[in-house]
Coordinates of C-alpha atoms in Angstrom, one line a residue:
I1 CA -8.6 -11.1 -27.1
G2 CA -7.3 -7.7 -28.4
E3 CA -10.8 -6.5 -29.1
M4 CA -11.8 -7.5 -25.5
C5 CA -9.1 -5.4 -24.0
K6 CA -10.1 -1.9 -22.7
F7 CA -7.9 1.0 -21.8
Y8 CA -7.8 1.6 -18.1
E9 CA -6.2 4.7 -16.5
L10 CA -4.9 4.2 -12.9
E11 CA -4.6 7.9 -12.3
Q12 CA -7.9 9.3 -11.2
K13 CA -9.5 12.4 -9.6
P14 CA -9.8 12.3 -5.8
K15 CA -12.6 10.1 -4.5
L16 CA -13.8 11.5 -1.2
A17 CA -15.2 9.1 1.3
T18 CA -18.7 10.1 2.4
V19 CA -20.6 9.4 5.6
E20 CA -24.3 9.3 6.5
Y21 CA -26.0 12.7 6.8
E22 CA -27.4 12.4 10.3
H23 CA -29.9 14.7 12.0
W24 CA -30.8 16.4 8.7
D25 CA -34.2 17.7 9.9
E26 CA -33.0 18.5 13.4
Y27 CA -30.2 20.7 12.0
E28 CA -32.6 22.5 9.7
E29 CA -34.0 24.2 12.8
D30 CA -30.5 25.5 13.6
L31 CA -30.4 27.2 10.2
Q32 CA -32.7 29.8 11.6
I33 CA -29.7 31.4 13.3
F34 CA -28.5 32.5 9.9
N35 CA -31.8 34.1 8.8
D36 CA -30.0 37.5 8.7
V37 CA -27.4 36.3 6.1
D38 CA -27.9 38.8 3.2
K39 CA -27.6 37.4 -0.3
E40 CA -25.9 40.5 -1.6
T41 CA -23.4 40.9 1.2
Y42 CA -22.6 37.2 1.7
P43 CA -23.4 35.5 -1.7
N44 CA -21.4 32.3 -1.2
F45 CA -22.5 31.8 2.4
Y46 CA -26.1 32.4 1.3
E47 CA -25.7 29.8 -1.5
Y48 CA -24.6 27.1 0.9
L49 CA -27.5 27.8 3.1
H50 CA -30.1 27.6 0.4
T51 CA -28.6 25.3 -2.3
D52 CA -30.3 22.1 -3.5
N53 CA -26.9 20.4 -3.5
K54 CA -27.2 18.0 -0.5
H55 CA -23.4 18.0 0.2
D56 CA -23.1 21.8 0.4
N57 CA -26.4 22.2 2.3
Y58 CA -25.6 19.5 4.9
L59 CA -22.2 21.3 5.5
A60 CA -24.2 24.5 6.1
R61 CA -26.5 22.7 8.5
L62 CA -23.5 21.3 10.5
V63 CA -22.0 24.8 10.6
A64 CA -25.3 26.2 11.8
H65 CA -25.5 23.5 14.5
G66 CA -22.0 24.4 15.7
Y67 CA -22.8 28.1 15.7
V68 CA -25.8 27.5 17.9
E69 CA -23.9 25.2 20.3
K70 CA -20.8 27.5 20.6
Y71 CA -22.5 30.9 20.3
D72 CA -21.3 33.5 22.8
S73 CA -23.0 36.9 23.4
S74 CA -19.7 38.6 22.7
W75 CA -19.8 37.4 19.1
D76 CA -20.3 40.0 16.4
D77 CA -22.5 38.3 13.7
D78 CA -21.1 40.5 10.9
V79 CA -17.5 39.5 11.8
Y80 CA -18.4 35.8 11.8
F81 CA -20.6 36.0 8.7
S82 CA -17.8 37.8 6.8
R83 CA -15.3 35.1 7.9
L84 CA -17.7 32.3 6.8
E85 CA -18.3 34.1 3.5
E86 CA -14.6 34.1 2.8
E87 CA -14.3 30.4 3.7
F88 CA -17.3 29.2 1.8
W89 CA -16.1 31.2 -1.3
T90 CA -12.7 29.4 -1.0
L91 CA -14.4 26.0 -0.7
R92 CA -16.6 26.7 -3.8
E93 CA -13.7 28.0 -5.9
V94 CA -11.4 25.1 -5.0
G95 CA -14.2 22.6 -5.5
N96 CA -15.1 23.9 -8.9
K97 CA -11.5 23.7 -10.0
I98 CA -10.9 20.1 -8.8
E99 CA -14.5 19.1 -9.7
Q100 CA -15.2 17.8 -6.2
P101 CA -17.8 18.5 -3.6
M102 CA -15.4 20.0 -1.0
A103 CA -18.1 19.8 1.6
D104 CA -17.7 16.0 2.0
Y105 CA -14.1 16.3 3.1
F106 CA -15.1 18.4 6.2
I107 CA -18.3 16.4 6.8
T108 CA -16.3 13.1 6.9
M109 CA -13.6 14.6 9.0
S110 CA -16.2 15.8 11.5
K111 CA -17.7 12.3 11.7
I112 CA -14.2 10.7 12.3
I113 CA -13.6 13.2 15.1
D114 CA -17.0 12.3 16.7
I115 CA -16.0 8.6 16.5
C116 CA -12.7 9.3 18.3
W117 CA -14.5 11.0 21.2
N118 CA -17.6 8.7 21.5
E119 CA -17.0 5.2 20.2
A120 CA -13.2 5.1 20.7
G121 CA -13.3 7.1 24.0
S122 CA -10.2 9.1 23.3
L123 CA -9.3 12.7 23.8
V124 CA -8.7 14.6 20.6
G125 CA -6.0 17.4 20.4
P126 CA -7.2 21.0 20.0
S127 CA -5.6 21.5 16.5
R128 CA -2.6 20.8 14.4
G129 CA -1.1 22.9 11.6
S130 CA -3.1 25.4 9.6
A131 CA -6.4 23.7 10.0
G132 CA -6.9 25.8 13.2
A133 CA -7.3 28.9 11.0
L134 CA -10.6 27.7 9.6
L135 CA -13.7 28.8 11.4
I136 CA -15.7 26.1 9.7
N137 CA -13.4 23.5 11.4
Y138 CA -14.1 25.0 14.8
L139 CA -17.8 25.0 14.3
L140 CA -17.8 21.4 13.1
G141 CA -15.8 20.4 16.2
I142 CA -12.8 19.3 14.1
T143 CA -10.6 21.8 16.0
Q144 CA -11.1 23.5 19.4
M145 CA -9.7 26.9 18.9
N146 CA -11.9 29.8 17.8
P147 CA -9.8 31.5 15.1
V148 CA -11.8 34.7 15.3
E149 CA -11.2 35.1 19.1
M150 CA -7.5 34.1 18.7
E151 CA -7.1 36.6 15.9
L152 CA -5.9 33.9 13.4
P153 CA -6.5 35.0 9.8
F154 CA -7.9 32.5 7.3
V155 CA -4.6 31.4 5.8
W156 CA -4.0 30.4 2.2
R157 CA -1.5 27.8 3.6
F158 CA -4.5 25.6 4.4
L159 CA -6.6 26.1 1.2
H160 CA -6.6 28.5 -1.7
P161 CA -8.0 28.6 -5.3
S162 CA -4.5 29.5 -6.7
R163 CA -3.3 26.0 -5.8
P164 CA -6.5 23.9 -5.9
D165 CA -6.2 20.7 -4.0
L166 CA -7.9 18.9 -1.2
P167 CA -6.9 20.2 2.3
D168 CA -5.0 18.1 4.8
I169 CA -6.3 18.0 8.3
D170 CA -4.2 16.1 10.8
F171 CA -5.6 15.3 14.3
D172 CA -4.2 13.8 17.5
T173 CA -5.6 11.2 19.8
E174 CA -4.3 9.4 22.9
S175 CA -1.4 7.0 22.1
D176 CA -2.9 4.0 23.9
K177 CA -6.1 4.5 22.0
R178 CA -4.5 4.3 18.6
A179 CA -5.8 0.7 17.7
K180 CA -9.2 1.5 19.2
V181 CA -9.6 4.6 17.1
F182 CA -8.6 2.8 13.9
M183 CA -11.0 -0.1 14.6
E184 CA -14.0 2.1 15.5
V185 CA -13.6 4.2 12.3
K186 CA -13.2 1.0 10.3
K187 CA -16.3 -0.5 12.0
Y188 CA -18.3 2.6 11.0
F189 CA -17.3 2.6 7.4
E190 CA -17.9 -1.2 7.1
S191 CA -21.4 -0.6 8.5
I192 CA -22.2 1.7 5.5
G193 CA -20.5 -0.6 3.0
G194 CA -17.1 0.9 3.0
D195 CA -13.6 0.1 4.2
V196 CA -10.6 1.6 6.0
I197 CA -7.0 0.5 5.6
N198 CA -3.6 1.6 6.7
V199 CA -1.2 3.1 4.1
C200 CA 2.0 1.1 3.4
T201 CA 5.5 2.4 3.3
F202 CA 8.5 1.1 1.4
G203 CA 12.0 1.1 2.9
T204 CA 14.9 1.4 0.5
E205 CA 18.6 0.6 0.8
G206 CA 20.3 3.9 1.7
T207 CA 23.9 4.8 1.1
K208 CA 25.3 3.3 4.3
S209 CA 22.9 0.3 4.4
A210 CA 23.9 -0.5 0.8
L211 CA 27.5 -0.5 1.7
K212 CA 26.9 -2.7 4.8
T213 CA 24.7 -5.2 2.9
A214 CA 27.3 -5.4 0.1
G215 CA 30.1 -5.8 2.6
R216 CA 28.4 -8.7 4.3
G217 CA 27.8 -10.4 1.0
L218 CA 31.4 -10.0 0.0
K219 CA 32.7 -11.0 3.5
I220 CA 34.6 -7.7 3.9
D221 CA 35.7 -7.1 7.5
D222 CA 33.1 -5.0 9.5
D223 CA 35.8 -2.6 10.6
V224 CA 36.6 -1.7 7.0
I225 CA 32.9 -1.1 6.2
N226 CA 32.4 1.0 9.3
Y227 CA 35.5 3.1 8.3
I228 CA 34.1 3.7 4.9
T229 CA 30.5 4.5 6.0
A230 CA 32.0 7.0 8.5
M231 CA 33.2 9.1 5.6
I232 CA 29.7 9.7 4.2
P233 CA 28.5 13.2 5.0
N234 CA 25.0 13.9 6.3
E235 CA 23.3 17.2 5.6
R236 CA 20.0 18.0 7.5
G237 CA 19.3 14.3 8.1
F238 CA 20.2 13.1 4.5
D239 CA 23.3 11.1 3.7
W240 CA 25.1 11.9 0.5
S241 CA 24.5 9.3 -2.3
L242 CA 27.2 6.9 -3.3
H243 CA 27.4 8.8 -6.7
D244 CA 27.9 12.1 -4.9
C245 CA 30.6 10.7 -2.6
Y246 CA 32.5 9.3 -5.6
Y247 CA 31.9 11.8 -8.4
G248 CA 30.5 14.9 -6.6
N249 CA 27.5 16.6 -8.2
G250 CA 29.2 19.2 -10.2
E251 CA 28.0 22.0 -7.9
D252 CA 28.5 22.2 -4.1
K253 CA 29.4 18.6 -3.5
K254 CA 33.0 17.5 -4.3
P255 CA 34.3 13.9 -4.5
I256 CA 35.6 12.6 -1.2
K257 CA 39.1 11.6 -1.9
A258 CA 39.5 9.0 0.9
F259 CA 36.2 7.4 -0.1
V260 CA 37.3 7.1 -3.8
E261 CA 40.5 5.5 -2.7
Q262 CA 38.7 2.9 -0.7
M263 CA 36.3 2.1 -3.6
E264 CA 39.2 1.6 -5.9
Q265 CA 40.7 -0.8 -3.4
Y266 CA 37.4 -2.7 -3.2
P267 CA 36.0 -2.4 -6.7
R268 CA 33.4 -5.3 -6.2
L269 CA 32.1 -3.4 -3.1
W270 CA 31.6 -0.3 -5.2
E271 CA 29.9 -2.3 -8.0
L272 CA 27.5 -4.2 -5.7
A273 CA 26.7 -1.3 -3.3
S274 CA 26.0 1.0 -6.3
S275 CA 23.6 -1.6 -7.8
I276 CA 21.5 -2.1 -4.7
E277 CA 21.4 1.5 -3.5
G278 CA 17.8 2.8 -3.7
L279 CA 16.2 -0.6 -4.1
I280 CA 13.0 -1.3 -2.1
T281 CA 13.8 -3.9 0.5
R282 CA 11.3 -3.4 3.3
L283 CA 7.5 -3.1 3.7
G284 CA 6.1 -1.1 6.6
V285 CA 3.0 0.7 7.9
H286 CA 2.7 4.4 7.6
A287 CA 3.0 6.1 11.0
S288 CA -0.4 7.8 10.6
G289 CA -1.8 7.5 7.1
V290 CA -5.2 5.9 6.7
V291 CA -7.5 5.6 3.6
C292 CA -11.3 5.5 3.9
V293 CA -13.5 4.4 1.0
N294 CA -17.2 3.8 0.4
D295 CA -16.9 0.4 -1.2
D296 CA -14.8 -2.8 -1.2
F297 CA -11.2 -1.5 -1.2
N298 CA -10.3 -3.9 -4.0
K299 CA -12.4 -1.7 -6.3
Y300 CA -10.0 1.1 -5.7
N301 CA -6.6 -0.6 -5.1
S302 CA -5.1 -3.8 -3.8
Y303 CA -3.9 -5.1 -0.4
M304 CA -0.6 -6.5 0.9
K305 CA 0.4 -7.9 4.2
T306 CA 3.4 -6.9 6.3
S307 CA 5.7 -9.5 7.8
K308 CA 3.5 -9.2 11.0
G309 CA 0.4 -10.0 8.9
Q310 CA -1.1 -6.5 9.0
L311 CA -3.1 -5.5 6.0
V312 CA -1.9 -2.4 4.2
T313 CA -2.3 -0.8 0.8
A314 CA -0.2 -2.2 -2.1
F315 CA 0.7 1.3 -3.3
D316 CA 2.6 3.9 -1.2
L317 CA 1.0 7.2 -0.3
H318 CA 1.9 9.4 -3.3
T319 CA 0.9 6.6 -5.7
L320 CA -2.4 6.1 -3.9
E321 CA -3.2 9.8 -4.2
R322 CA -2.5 9.7 -7.9
C323 CA -5.0 6.9 -8.1
G324 CA -7.6 9.2 -6.5
L325 CA -7.6 7.9 -2.9
V326 CA -7.6 10.4 -0.1
K327 CA -5.4 10.0 3.0
Y328 CA -6.4 11.0 6.5
D329 CA -3.7 11.4 9.2
F330 CA -4.5 9.6 12.5
L331 CA -1.8 10.9 14.7
T332 CA -1.1 10.3 18.4
V333 CA 0.7 12.2 21.1
S334 CA 1.6 11.0 24.6
A335 CA 0.6 14.4 26.0
L336 CA -3.0 13.5 25.6
D337 CA -2.5 10.3 27.5
R338 CA -1.1 12.4 30.4
I339 CA -4.0 14.9 30.2
R340 CA -6.5 12.0 30.2
Q341 CA -4.9 10.4 33.3
C342 CA -4.9 13.8 35.0
M343 CA -8.5 14.2 34.1
N344 CA -9.3 10.7 35.6
Y345 CA -7.6 11.7 38.8
M346 CA -9.6 14.9 39.1
L347 CA -12.8 12.9 38.5
E348 CA -11.8 10.5 41.2
D349 CA -11.2 13.1 43.9
G350 CA -14.1 15.3 42.9
T351 CA -12.1 18.2 41.5
I352 CA -14.3 18.0 38.4
E353 CA -17.6 16.3 37.7
W354 CA -18.6 13.9 34.9
Q355 CA -20.8 15.8 32.4
G356 CA -22.4 12.7 30.7
S357 CA -19.7 12.1 28.1
L358 CA -16.0 12.4 27.7
R359 CA -16.3 15.3 25.2
K360 CA -18.7 17.3 27.3
T361 CA -16.5 16.8 30.4
Y362 CA -13.4 17.9 28.5
D363 CA -15.2 20.9 27.0
K364 CA -16.3 22.1 30.4
Y365 CA -13.0 21.9 32.2
L366 CA -10.0 21.5 29.8
S367 CA -10.8 22.8 26.3
P368 CA -8.9 25.9 25.1
K369 CA -12.0 28.1 25.5
V370 CA -12.1 27.7 29.3
L371 CA -8.3 27.6 30.1
D372 CA -6.6 30.7 31.5
F373 CA -3.7 31.5 29.3
D374 CA -2.9 34.7 31.1
S375 CA -2.1 33.2 34.5
E376 CA 1.2 34.7 35.7
E377 CA 1.7 31.8 38.1
M378 CA 1.5 29.3 35.1
W379 CA 4.0 31.3 33.0
D380 CA 6.4 31.5 36.1
M381 CA 6.2 27.7 36.3
V382 CA 6.9 27.4 32.6
G383 CA 10.0 29.6 32.8
R384 CA 11.3 27.6 35.8
G385 CA 10.8 24.3 34.0
E386 CA 8.3 23.1 36.7
I387 CA 5.5 21.9 34.4
S388 CA 5.9 18.1 34.0
S389 CA 6.0 16.9 30.4
L390 CA 5.4 20.3 28.8
F391 CA 4.4 19.4 25.3
Q392 CA 7.3 19.8 22.8
F393 CA 9.6 20.9 25.6
D394 CA 10.1 17.6 27.5
T395 CA 13.6 17.0 26.2
L396 CA 16.9 18.3 27.6
V397 CA 17.1 20.8 24.7
G398 CA 13.5 21.8 25.1
S399 CA 13.7 22.4 28.9
Q400 CA 16.8 24.6 28.4
A401 CA 15.1 26.5 25.6
I402 CA 12.2 27.4 27.9
K403 CA 14.6 28.7 30.6
D404 CA 16.3 30.8 28.0
I405 CA 13.2 32.2 26.4
Q406 CA 11.0 32.7 29.6
P407 CA 7.8 32.8 27.5
R408 CA 4.9 34.8 28.8
S409 CA 2.2 34.0 26.2
L410 CA 1.1 31.3 23.8
T411 CA 2.6 33.2 20.9
Q412 CA 6.0 33.3 22.5
L413 CA 5.7 29.6 23.5
A414 CA 4.7 28.7 19.9
A415 CA 7.7 30.7 18.5
S416 CA 10.0 28.9 20.9
S417 CA 8.7 25.6 19.6
S418 CA 9.2 26.5 16.0
L419 CA 12.7 28.0 16.5
M420 CA 13.9 25.1 18.6
R421 CA 14.1 22.9 15.5
L422 CA 15.9 25.5 13.3
M423 CA 19.6 25.8 12.8
S424 CA 21.5 28.8 11.3
E425 CA 25.0 29.9 10.5
G426 CA 26.5 31.6 13.6
E427 CA 24.0 32.4 16.4
L428 CA 21.2 29.9 16.8
P429 CA 17.7 31.2 16.0
L430 CA 16.5 30.4 19.5
A431 CA 19.4 32.3 21.1
K432 CA 18.7 35.3 18.9
F433 CA 15.0 35.2 19.8
A434 CA 15.9 35.1 23.5
R435 CA 18.4 38.0 23.1
F436 CA 15.9 40.2 21.2
K437 CA 13.1 39.3 23.6
R438 CA 15.2 40.6 26.5
A439 CA 16.2 43.7 24.7
P440 CA 14.1 44.6 21.6
E441 CA 16.2 47.6 20.9
L442 CA 19.0 45.3 19.8
W443 CA 16.8 44.2 16.9
Y444 CA 16.1 47.9 15.9
D445 CA 19.9 48.5 16.0
E446 CA 20.5 45.6 13.7
M447 CA 18.0 46.9 11.2
R448 CA 19.6 50.4 11.3
R449 CA 23.0 48.8 10.7
Y450 CA 21.7 47.4 7.5
G451 CA 20.6 50.9 6.5
L452 CA 16.9 50.5 6.9
T453 CA 14.9 53.7 7.2
E454 CA 12.6 54.3 10.2
D455 CA 9.6 53.8 7.9
E456 CA 11.0 50.4 6.8
I457 CA 11.7 49.4 10.4
Q458 CA 8.1 50.2 11.3
W459 CA 6.9 48.1 8.3
L460 CA 8.9 45.1 9.4
R461 CA 7.7 45.5 13.0
G462 CA 4.2 45.1 11.7
Y463 CA 5.1 41.5 10.8
L464 CA 7.8 40.6 13.3
D465 CA 7.1 42.7 16.5
I466 CA 5.2 39.8 18.1
S467 CA 8.1 37.5 17.6
F468 CA 10.9 40.0 18.3
G469 CA 12.3 40.2 14.8
I470 CA 12.4 36.5 14.2
C471 CA 10.6 34.9 11.2
E472 CA 9.7 31.7 13.0
T473 CA 6.9 30.4 10.7
Q474 CA 6.6 29.6 7.0
E475 CA 3.3 31.5 6.9
K476 CA 5.0 34.7 8.1
L477 CA 7.7 34.2 5.4
M478 CA 5.0 33.8 2.8
S479 CA 3.1 36.9 4.0
I480 CA 6.2 39.1 3.9
V481 CA 7.3 38.0 0.4
Q482 CA 3.8 38.9 -1.0
D483 CA 4.0 42.5 0.4
E484 CA 4.5 45.2 -2.2
R485 CA 7.4 46.6 -0.2
V486 CA 9.5 43.6 -1.3
G487 CA 8.0 43.0 -4.7
G488 CA 4.4 41.9 -4.1
H489 CA 5.1 38.4 -5.3
S490 CA 2.2 36.0 -6.0
L491 CA 0.9 33.4 -3.6
L492 CA 2.3 30.7 -6.0
F493 CA 5.8 32.2 -5.8
A494 CA 5.5 32.4 -2.0
D495 CA 4.4 28.8 -1.8
R496 CA 7.2 27.7 -4.2
L497 CA 9.7 29.5 -2.0
R498 CA 8.3 27.9 1.1
K499 CA 8.5 24.4 -0.5
S500 CA 12.1 25.0 -1.7
I501 CA 13.0 25.6 2.0
A502 CA 10.8 23.0 3.6
K503 CA 11.6 20.3 1.1
K504 CA 15.3 21.2 1.1
K505 CA 15.6 22.0 -2.6
P506 CA 18.6 24.4 -2.9
K507 CA 18.3 24.7 -6.7
E508 CA 14.7 25.8 -6.6
F509 CA 15.6 28.2 -3.7
L510 CA 18.3 29.8 -5.8
E511 CA 15.8 30.2 -8.7
C512 CA 13.4 32.0 -6.2
E513 CA 16.3 34.1 -5.0
K514 CA 17.1 35.3 -8.5
E515 CA 13.5 36.1 -9.3
F516 CA 13.1 37.9 -6.0
F517 CA 16.0 40.3 -6.6
E518 CA 15.1 40.7 -10.3
T519 CA 11.7 41.9 -9.2
I520 CA 13.2 44.3 -6.7
E521 CA 15.4 45.8 -9.4
E522 CA 12.6 46.0 -12.0
K523 CA 10.2 47.8 -9.6
H524 CA 13.0 50.1 -8.3
L525 CA 12.4 49.0 -4.7
S526 CA 14.8 49.3 -1.7
K527 CA 17.7 47.0 -2.2
R528 CA 18.7 47.5 1.4
L529 CA 15.3 46.3 2.7
A530 CA 15.4 43.4 0.2
D531 CA 18.8 42.3 1.4
Y532 CA 17.8 42.4 5.0
V533 CA 14.6 40.5 4.4
W534 CA 16.2 37.8 2.3
N535 CA 19.6 37.4 4.0
V536 CA 18.7 38.0 7.6
V537 CA 14.9 37.5 8.2
F538 CA 14.5 34.5 5.9
K539 CA 17.8 32.9 6.9
I540 CA 16.2 31.7 10.1
Q541 CA 13.9 29.4 8.0
R542 CA 16.6 28.4 5.5
G543 CA 18.9 26.9 8.2
Y544 CA 22.7 26.5 8.2
S545 CA 23.2 23.5 5.9
F546 CA 20.7 24.8 3.4
C547 CA 22.4 28.2 3.3
A548 CA 25.7 26.5 2.7
A549 CA 24.2 24.6 -0.2

């Protein structure tokens, strides 16, 4: 029996799901639009156009087809070819490092988006996250914003050889089409011998639920348990652990005296709650995660069933990814349901005309490329809160934020959306943004109070003028920290800093802080500028509770 056993490693390289390469010959004609691509000037772009590798060449054909369909006489071929050269270089470099044909990720994603529009009959959102910065995504119809026209640089946040990994493109569909989208994608993959399955989630006993579960088992009065659970602090959405409440963590968290007294009064409660805290007790379905494969799923992993009988993966997301499976995020937003209903009403009363398909009708009347984002009337309505269900601003907090900010552009609207979620010590980021927007000279006065020179002020304006001195996005934070003025840190450092903030890791943040100021000192750079950038500009992203930690 021992001789029959073979070693098997669960951890695998990513296995990208592939789709059929349709219209191969038809798209070859579209390649003619790229006849002027020079091999010396655009070597990577040229290689994708002429390679014998079917994955890379088919991606180039899809890009060519999109270029022909979306081409506008205002386009400067040199600008677009340069952008595509940069993106194809990135795909090639990352693909070589992870030993994967990167092309298939984008080809498969493009097919999934087509299925959403055609077979599932759902609107698809314009873009989500950093995927909108890739011209290839726009030409493939994955996103609907032309990053060149919208002056969006190709960002390393989406994909970069310094941190080689598969990209992550999230997309939105109509909420009431969620099941239909999943079933149509599943039907397609089953037709080519594959499978599609929802990713599972595991629920664990948290601090408070462990106390409540233990309390029920020990028949302790509910009022006592509620009194004890009310003592547990919550920082940025996370409850302290039982260990931290009782012992502290030796750093910023101190033992809670009243909690310790209660645990000493109920030693069995402490023993039982401590033993079950963190145990997996529930099985659920991931809100958006879906795995697509090109074979029987049991050859990759195993199934389970939820209490409602729904098939899900037996491993959670991160374990699945370690096993080589690739997750796609099928997200939904109610805003698309409202847009669809509005579109239906306009079709009924003849305001717009059906163009033969849902996608073509949407593209003609409602896609970002045809909407007027400069309409003064529209921005007046936004500022007065008169637009029904304004996306991301349909809550009480959101409607108040809009009235305070009075945005007059998409950039200001996006900044408002980002800042609305952030907290900070003292003045709220959103309030500060509104104040500086009304009177930008207040920002300049603040920089001068910190001792910044006029040259340093102008340098910061280059990054923050458009957002009135507020660092509202993580990409902007990463760009600033890589600038030579504040140390010229590597992309890896910038990404580590970003993650320490986004993932709420105070220890890692403090390590980045130490490295940041050591570099400032080693390179004899402006300490005043560094202090302002780190303690004022970056504080917006760090947030109040994180700063305290």
